[in-house]
Amino acid sequence: METYTTACPRNCYSTCTFRVQVEDGRLHRIEAHPDNQATAGGPCLKGLSYLERVRSPERILHPLRRTAAGDFARITWDEALDEITARLTELRSEPRSILYYAASGTKGLLNGVGASFWRAYGGYTTTYGDLCWPAGLEATRLSLGANLHNAPWDLKNARLTVLWGKNSAETNLHQMRFVEESIRSGGRLIVVDPRRTETAERAELLIQPRPGTDGALALGVAHLLVRNGWIDEGFVERHVHGYEEYRQLVLGFPPEKSAEICEVPRDHVERLAEALGTVEPATIAAGFGMQRYTNSGQAMRAILALLALTGNVGRPGAGWQFANLRTAIFDAVRDPIAFYPPAEDDGVARVSISTARLGRDMLAAADPALRMAWVERGNPIPQNPETGTVLEAFQRLDFRVVVDQFLTDTAREADVVLPAKTMFEQTDVIGAYWHPYIQLRQKVIEPPGEVRPETEIYRALAERLGFPATFLSSLPGPSDAEVEGWLRQRLAPFPELDLERLHEAPALAPGHQEVAFADLDFPTPSGKIELLSREAAERWGVGELPDYDEPEESVRRPSPESQRYPLYLMTPNTKNRIHSQFNNLSVIRRISPQPLAALHPDDARRRGVGDGDRVRIHNDRGEITIAARLDYGIKPGTVSVTNGWWITDGGAVNFCSLGRETDIGHGAAFHDNLVEVERAS
């Protein structure tokens, strides 16, 4: 039995460090690693399910080609590479007719080889923006100057924690350990969420705003902070820009107005304001879901402003927890700026497809039109907004290649499917976005069947296409020693990140600070926390101050659609999946066998729906039909279906969503989504 240290590279807050045991070349056991202070409690069920994922009978182990009958047949690597090479040779005169779509299904430095290949090919079309978190990132950058937060374990020092739109017990479960430590030592917890979640069960107060109205709640709280003198005047004078202008704005937003817009009791607004105004230190940890509305960037700025007003920044136990990009040390340009299309076309990469509007932008591409797509580390057909349009756009292409471990909805639309490695089959270095550790994702087993790492797929294609030797030499070699040598070169500027040490334990990123902004030096134009941001207006066309506007798709915006579709469709994450990954595994299916629509019993009764009935969730864009689950914990007027179900599961929620961007950041505003629910015949 051999034991290795490795780390989970999924798009997840925790990015867990764990130990794996290997016996006779097979993954045998996964257990906790104590040297990551953030994840010492051990991996979640998804992490433990890697034992099945690696050797799942459904895993793709050989190249596949679509047949005339529409199914897939096994082919050799030579056949697959020859066919792809022929297509790439044909399109080389118009390289921008190829869409290179790379998502965030797995993280690592070696992922950069893909874009390098397409640049060497001569050009390509790709996406800008992101599905996950750009509005919140940009709101934070505009306000604080950088996306950093206190070490995760510092949360135990908070006397007040507000989990705003965040269900940590399911989506950031290691954070809950520190929340519990805070509560046990006398700290308080308030949760803001339209759903009564597992996290809310630990809170003293659950505030359930109407979806998309978080900014109105924050403005009403700010009004009370100002009116009741719960402002840290010294902090505001020295470290906050635009307070006087913001004060005038919030004085016009009394708590009764906030309560009416949000459809919450007025005393909930008052209790949140009193807690933030009188308890210190306070931390607000904001979730990703609430910043996926057309007004969400401004909402995030308004929520963050509450910490600025009360002086809860740059102190132990205090601050804004949304994203910690301390480990982004290898990025020449950090998110969210890296998500934005370049100001000028470099003649190689056509960065013209909005991730939020993927399907429509693919169909609209011209000079040249798109003819081919290469997809890796993603499943865009069910996961991007407006699934029906995305599906149409992919089906109109002449040729599609998907690199994946399983036959996802996107892979099922491919002409050629190439088998992808798992995290255990090639060494890489990964960062994180919640904790501050750099980690080595070690190779611990050989790839099964004919699986090849993506770096070797690109090498084989480059050789067939006659790429220059300089490009081939820039790739990591095929051997484990050559891969580690390539990684050593990337680590060389950071002597504290020794590869041999990373074999045993994670390392704190260079420049790590236990308390973010402890020096109260903010890299904004004013050097202060900016409540008033000229860049917000100039770059995005929103107000300089974080004001409130109703989401574009809302029951309060009179329109034929809002009359016909009176329910907000919420599509949160779940502890059982990371977006569309893991739910195909039998160990997960045992506890999550089918998609369910959570409805408040009052809404269900008006529609003649009982618990377990099949219901049709629909609007003008599309529909899904799944079973209903009645839930007194969900806010009336909403229906909730966790995202990530495949089309083959019947629960692909983005058939109902619209492809449009958030107010700032080029995020996806697919949570602006009104539907109706009716009992299915």
JSON list of N, CA and C in Angstrom, two decimals, residues 111-151:
[
{"chain": "A", "resi": 111, "resn": "ASN", "atom": "N", "xyz": [-3.74, 23.17, -17.82]},
{"chain": "A", "resi": 111, "resn": "ASN", "atom": "CA", "xyz": [-4.87, 23.57, -18.66]},
{"chain": "A", "resi": 111, "resn": "ASN", "atom": "C", "xyz": [-4.47, 24.63, -19.69]},
{"chain": "A", "resi": 112, "resn": "GLY", "atom": "N", "xyz": [-3.42, 25.40, -19.39]},
{"chain": "A", "resi": 112, "resn": "GLY", "atom": "CA", "xyz": [-2.98, 26.45, -20.30]},
{"chain": "A", "resi": 112, "resn": "GLY", "atom": "C", "xyz": [-2.45, 25.93, -21.62]},
{"chain": "A", "resi": 113, "resn": "VAL", "atom": "N", "xyz": [-2.14, 24.64, -21.69]},
{"chain": "A", "resi": 113, "resn": "VAL", "atom": "CA", "xyz": [-1.62, 24.06, -22.94]},
{"chain": "A", "resi": 113, "resn": "VAL", "atom": "C", "xyz": [-2.65, 24.19, -24.06]},
{"chain": "A", "resi": 114, "resn": "GLY", "atom": "N", "xyz": [-3.94, 24.10, -23.72]},
{"chain": "A", "resi": 114, "resn": "GLY", "atom": "CA", "xyz": [-4.97, 24.16, -24.74]},
{"chain": "A", "resi": 114, "resn": "GLY", "atom": "C", "xyz": [-4.94, 25.45, -25.54]},
{"chain": "A", "resi": 115, "resn": "ALA", "atom": "N", "xyz": [-4.99, 26.59, -24.84]},
{"chain": "A", "resi": 115, "resn": "ALA", "atom": "CA", "xyz": [-4.95, 27.87, -25.55]},
{"chain": "A", "resi": 115, "resn": "ALA", "atom": "C", "xyz": [-3.65, 28.05, -26.31]},
{"chain": "A", "resi": 116, "resn": "SER", "atom": "N", "xyz": [-2.54, 27.54, -25.76]},
{"chain": "A", "resi": 116, "resn": "SER", "atom": "CA", "xyz": [-1.25, 27.63, -26.47]},
{"chain": "A", "resi": 116, "resn": "SER", "atom": "C", "xyz": [-1.31, 26.88, -27.79]},
{"chain": "A", "resi": 117, "resn": "PHE", "atom": "N", "xyz": [-1.96, 25.71, -27.78]},
{"chain": "A", "resi": 117, "resn": "PHE", "atom": "CA", "xyz": [-2.10, 24.94, -29.02]},
{"chain": "A", "resi": 117, "resn": "PHE", "atom": "C", "xyz": [-2.88, 25.73, -30.06]},
{"chain": "A", "resi": 118, "resn": "TRP", "atom": "N", "xyz": [-4.01, 26.30, -29.67]},
{"chain": "A", "resi": 118, "resn": "TRP", "atom": "CA", "xyz": [-4.84, 26.98, -30.65]},
{"chain": "A", "resi": 118, "resn": "TRP", "atom": "C", "xyz": [-4.19, 28.26, -31.16]},
{"chain": "A", "resi": 119, "resn": "ARG", "atom": "N", "xyz": [-3.39, 28.90, -30.34]},
{"chain": "A", "resi": 119, "resn": "ARG", "atom": "CA", "xyz": [-2.64, 30.05, -30.83]},
{"chain": "A", "resi": 119, "resn": "ARG", "atom": "C", "xyz": [-1.60, 29.60, -31.86]},
{"chain": "A", "resi": 120, "resn": "ALA", "atom": "N", "xyz": [-0.93, 28.50, -31.57]},
{"chain": "A", "resi": 120, "resn": "ALA", "atom": "CA", "xyz": [0.06, 27.99, -32.52]},
{"chain": "A", "resi": 120, "resn": "ALA", "atom": "C", "xyz": [-0.60, 27.51, -33.81]},
{"chain": "A", "resi": 121, "resn": "TYR", "atom": "N", "xyz": [-1.83, 27.05, -33.70]},
{"chain": "A", "resi": 121, "resn": "TYR", "atom": "CA", "xyz": [-2.57, 26.61, -34.89]},
{"chain": "A", "resi": 121, "resn": "TYR", "atom": "C", "xyz": [-2.80, 27.78, -35.85]},
{"chain": "A", "resi": 122, "resn": "GLY", "atom": "N", "xyz": [-2.91, 28.98, -35.31]},
{"chain": "A", "resi": 122, "resn": "GLY", "atom": "CA", "xyz": [-3.07, 30.15, -36.17]},
{"chain": "A", "resi": 122, "resn": "GLY", "atom": "C", "xyz": [-4.25, 31.02, -35.83]},
{"chain": "A", "resi": 123, "resn": "GLY", "atom": "N", "xyz": [-5.11, 30.56, -34.93]},
{"chain": "A", "resi": 123, "resn": "GLY", "atom": "CA", "xyz": [-6.25, 31.36, -34.53]},
{"chain": "A", "resi": 123, "resn": "GLY", "atom": "C", "xyz": [-7.39, 30.49, -34.05]},
{"chain": "A", "resi": 124, "resn": "TYR", "atom": "N", "xyz": [-8.37, 31.12, -33.45]},
{"chain": "A", "resi": 124, "resn": "TYR", "atom": "CA", "xyz": [-9.53, 30.41, -32.93]},
{"chain": "A", "resi": 124, "resn": "TYR", "atom": "C", "xyz": [-10.52, 31.45, -32.43]},
{"chain": "A", "resi": 125, "resn": "THR", "atom": "N", "xyz": [-11.73, 31.02, -32.18]},
{"chain": "A", "resi": 125, "resn": "THR", "atom": "CA", "xyz": [-12.74, 31.84, -31.52]},
{"chain": "A", "resi": 125, "resn": "THR", "atom": "C", "xyz": [-12.95, 31.28, -30.12]},
{"chain": "A", "resi": 126, "resn": "THR", "atom": "N", "xyz": [-13.14, 32.15, -29.17]},
{"chain": "A", "resi": 126, "resn": "THR", "atom": "CA", "xyz": [-13.37, 31.68, -27.81]},
{"chain": "A", "resi": 126, "resn": "THR", "atom": "C", "xyz": [-14.33, 32.62, -27.09]},
{"chain": "A", "resi": 127, "resn": "THR", "atom": "N", "xyz": [-14.58, 32.31, -25.83]},
{"chain": "A", "resi": 127, "resn": "THR", "atom": "CA", "xyz": [-15.59, 33.02, -25.06]},
{"chain": "A", "resi": 127, "resn": "THR", "atom": "C", "xyz": [-14.97, 34.06, -24.14]},
{"chain": "A", "resi": 128, "resn": "TYR", "atom": "N", "xyz": [-15.80, 34.98, -23.70]},
{"chain": "A", "resi": 128, "resn": "TYR", "atom": "CA", "xyz": [-15.45, 35.89, -22.61]},
{"chain": "A", "resi": 128, "resn": "TYR", "atom": "C", "xyz": [-16.54, 35.79, -21.56]},
{"chain": "A", "resi": 129, "resn": "GLY", "atom": "N", "xyz": [-16.27, 36.37, -20.40]},
{"chain": "A", "resi": 129, "resn": "GLY", "atom": "CA", "xyz": [-17.22, 36.25, -19.30]},
{"chain": "A", "resi": 129, "resn": "GLY", "atom": "C", "xyz": [-17.11, 34.90, -18.63]},
{"chain": "A", "resi": 130, "resn": "ASP", "atom": "N", "xyz": [-18.07, 34.61, -17.77]},
{"chain": "A", "resi": 130, "resn": "ASP", "atom": "CA", "xyz": [-18.02, 33.38, -16.99]},
{"chain": "A", "resi": 130, "resn": "ASP", "atom": "C", "xyz": [-19.41, 33.11, -16.43]},
{"chain": "A", "resi": 131, "resn": "LEU", "atom": "N", "xyz": [-19.71, 31.83, -16.21]},
{"chain": "A", "resi": 131, "resn": "LEU", "atom": "CA", "xyz": [-21.00, 31.46, -15.65]},
{"chain": "A", "resi": 131, "resn": "LEU", "atom": "C", "xyz": [-21.08, 31.68, -14.15]},
{"chain": "A", "resi": 132, "resn": "CYS", "atom": "N", "xyz": [-19.93, 31.70, -13.50]},
{"chain": "A", "resi": 132, "resn": "CYS", "atom": "CA", "xyz": [-19.92, 31.48, -12.06]},
{"chain": "A", "resi": 132, "resn": "CYS", "atom": "C", "xyz": [-20.07, 32.74, -11.21]},
{"chain": "A", "resi": 133, "resn": "TRP", "atom": "N", "xyz": [-19.14, 33.71, -11.36]},
{"chain": "A", "resi": 133, "resn": "TRP", "atom": "CA", "xyz": [-19.04, 34.73, -10.31]},
{"chain": "A", "resi": 133, "resn": "TRP", "atom": "C", "xyz": [-18.53, 36.09, -10.74]},
{"chain": "A", "resi": 134, "resn": "PRO", "atom": "N", "xyz": [-18.57, 36.47, -11.99]},
{"chain": "A", "resi": 134, "resn": "PRO", "atom": "CA", "xyz": [-17.95, 37.75, -12.39]},
{"chain": "A", "resi": 134, "resn": "PRO", "atom": "C", "xyz": [-18.58, 38.99, -11.79]},
{"chain": "A", "resi": 135, "resn": "ALA", "atom": "N", "xyz": [-19.91, 39.00, -11.60]},
{"chain": "A", "resi": 135, "resn": "ALA", "atom": "CA", "xyz": [-20.52, 40.21, -11.06]},
{"chain": "A", "resi": 135, "resn": "ALA", "atom": "C", "xyz": [-20.02, 40.48, -9.65]},
{"chain": "A", "resi": 136, "resn": "GLY", "atom": "N", "xyz": [-19.92, 39.44, -8.84]},
{"chain": "A", "resi": 136, "resn": "GLY", "atom": "CA", "xyz": [-19.41, 39.60, -7.49]},
{"chain": "A", "resi": 136, "resn": "GLY", "atom": "C", "xyz": [-17.94, 39.96, -7.46]},
{"chain": "A", "resi": 137, "resn": "LEU", "atom": "N", "xyz": [-17.16, 39.35, -8.35]},
{"chain": "A", "resi": 137, "resn": "LEU", "atom": "CA", "xyz": [-15.74, 39.70, -8.43]},
{"chain": "A", "resi": 137, "resn": "LEU", "atom": "C", "xyz": [-15.55, 41.16, -8.79]},
{"chain": "A", "resi": 138, "resn": "GLU", "atom": "N", "xyz": [-16.31, 41.62, -9.77]},
{"chain": "A", "resi": 138, "resn": "GLU", "atom": "CA", "xyz": [-16.16, 43.01, -10.20]},
{"chain": "A", "resi": 138, "resn": "GLU", "atom": "C", "xyz": [-16.67, 43.97, -9.14]},
{"chain": "A", "resi": 139, "resn": "ALA", "atom": "N", "xyz": [-17.76, 43.62, -8.47]},
{"chain": "A", "resi": 139, "resn": "ALA", "atom": "CA", "xyz": [-18.25, 44.46, -7.37]},
{"chain": "A", "resi": 139, "resn": "ALA", "atom": "C", "xyz": [-17.20, 44.60, -6.28]},
{"chain": "A", "resi": 140, "resn": "THR", "atom": "N", "xyz": [-16.53, 43.50, -5.98]},
{"chain": "A", "resi": 140, "resn": "THR", "atom": "CA", "xyz": [-15.48, 43.52, -4.96]},
{"chain": "A", "resi": 140, "resn": "THR", "atom": "C", "xyz": [-14.28, 44.33, -5.43]},
{"chain": "A", "resi": 141, "resn": "ARG", "atom": "N", "xyz": [-13.88, 44.14, -6.69]},
{"chain": "A", "resi": 141, "resn": "ARG", "atom": "CA", "xyz": [-12.74, 44.89, -7.22]},
{"chain": "A", "resi": 141, "resn": "ARG", "atom": "C", "xyz": [-13.02, 46.38, -7.22]},
{"chain": "A", "resi": 142, "resn": "LEU", "atom": "N", "xyz": [-14.22, 46.77, -7.64]},
{"chain": "A", "resi": 142, "resn": "LEU", "atom": "CA", "xyz": [-14.56, 48.19, -7.66]},
{"chain": "A", "resi": 142, "resn": "LEU", "atom": "C", "xyz": [-14.58, 48.78, -6.26]},
{"chain": "A", "resi": 143, "resn": "SER", "atom": "N", "xyz": [-14.98, 47.98, -5.27]},
{"chain": "A", "resi": 143, "resn": "SER", "atom": "CA", "xyz": [-15.12, 48.49, -3.90]},
{"chain": "A", "resi": 143, "resn": "SER", "atom": "C", "xyz": [-13.81, 48.43, -3.12]},
{"chain": "A", "resi": 144, "resn": "LEU", "atom": "N", "xyz": [-13.14, 47.28, -3.16]},
{"chain": "A", "resi": 144, "resn": "LEU", "atom": "CA", "xyz": [-11.95, 47.06, -2.34]},
{"chain": "A", "resi": 144, "resn": "LEU", "atom": "C", "xyz": [-10.65, 47.13, -3.13]},
{"chain": "A", "resi": 145, "resn": "GLY", "atom": "N", "xyz": [-10.75, 46.98, -4.45]},
{"chain": "A", "resi": 145, "resn": "GLY", "atom": "CA", "xyz": [-9.56, 47.02, -5.28]},
{"chain": "A", "resi": 145, "resn": "GLY", "atom": "C", "xyz": [-8.99, 45.67, -5.61]},
{"chain": "A", "resi": 146, "resn": "ALA", "atom": "N", "xyz": [-9.32, 44.62, -4.83]},
{"chain": "A", "resi": 146, "resn": "ALA", "atom": "CA", "xyz": [-8.79, 43.28, -5.07]},
{"chain": "A", "resi": 146, "resn": "ALA", "atom": "C", "xyz": [-9.72, 42.27, -4.42]},
{"chain": "A", "resi": 147, "resn": "ASN", "atom": "N", "xyz": [-9.71, 41.06, -4.96]},
{"chain": "A", "resi": 147, "resn": "ASN", "atom": "CA", "xyz": [-10.52, 39.97, -4.43]},
{"chain": "A", "resi": 147, "resn": "ASN", "atom": "C", "xyz": [-9.69, 39.13, -3.47]},
{"chain": "A", "resi": 148, "resn": "LEU", "atom": "N", "xyz": [-9.67, 39.57, -2.23]},
{"chain": "A", "resi": 148, "resn": "LEU", "atom": "CA", "xyz": [-8.96, 38.88, -1.15]},
{"chain": "A", "resi": 148, "resn": "LEU", "atom": "C", "xyz": [-9.88, 38.84, 0.06]},
{"chain": "A", "resi": 149, "resn": "HIS", "atom": "N", "xyz": [-9.71, 37.84, 0.90]},
{"chain": "A", "resi": 149, "resn": "HIS", "atom": "CA", "xyz": [-10.42, 37.85, 2.18]},
{"chain": "A", "resi": 149, "resn": "HIS", "atom": "C", "xyz": [-9.59, 37.15, 3.24]},
{"chain": "A", "resi": 150, "resn": "ASN", "atom": "N", "xyz": [-10.02, 37.29, 4.48]},
{"chain": "A", "resi": 150, "resn": "ASN", "atom": "CA", "xyz": [-9.30, 36.69, 5.60]},
{"chain": "A", "resi": 150, "resn": "ASN", "atom": "C", "xyz": [-9.19, 35.17, 5.41]},
{"chain": "A", "resi": 151, "resn": "ALA", "atom": "N", "xyz": [-8.21, 34.58, 6.05]},
{"chain": "A", "resi": 151, "resn": "ALA", "atom": "CA", "xyz": [-8.07, 33.13, 6.03]},
{"chain": "A", "resi": 151, "resn": "ALA", "atom": "C", "xyz": [-9.38, 32.49, 6.47]}
]
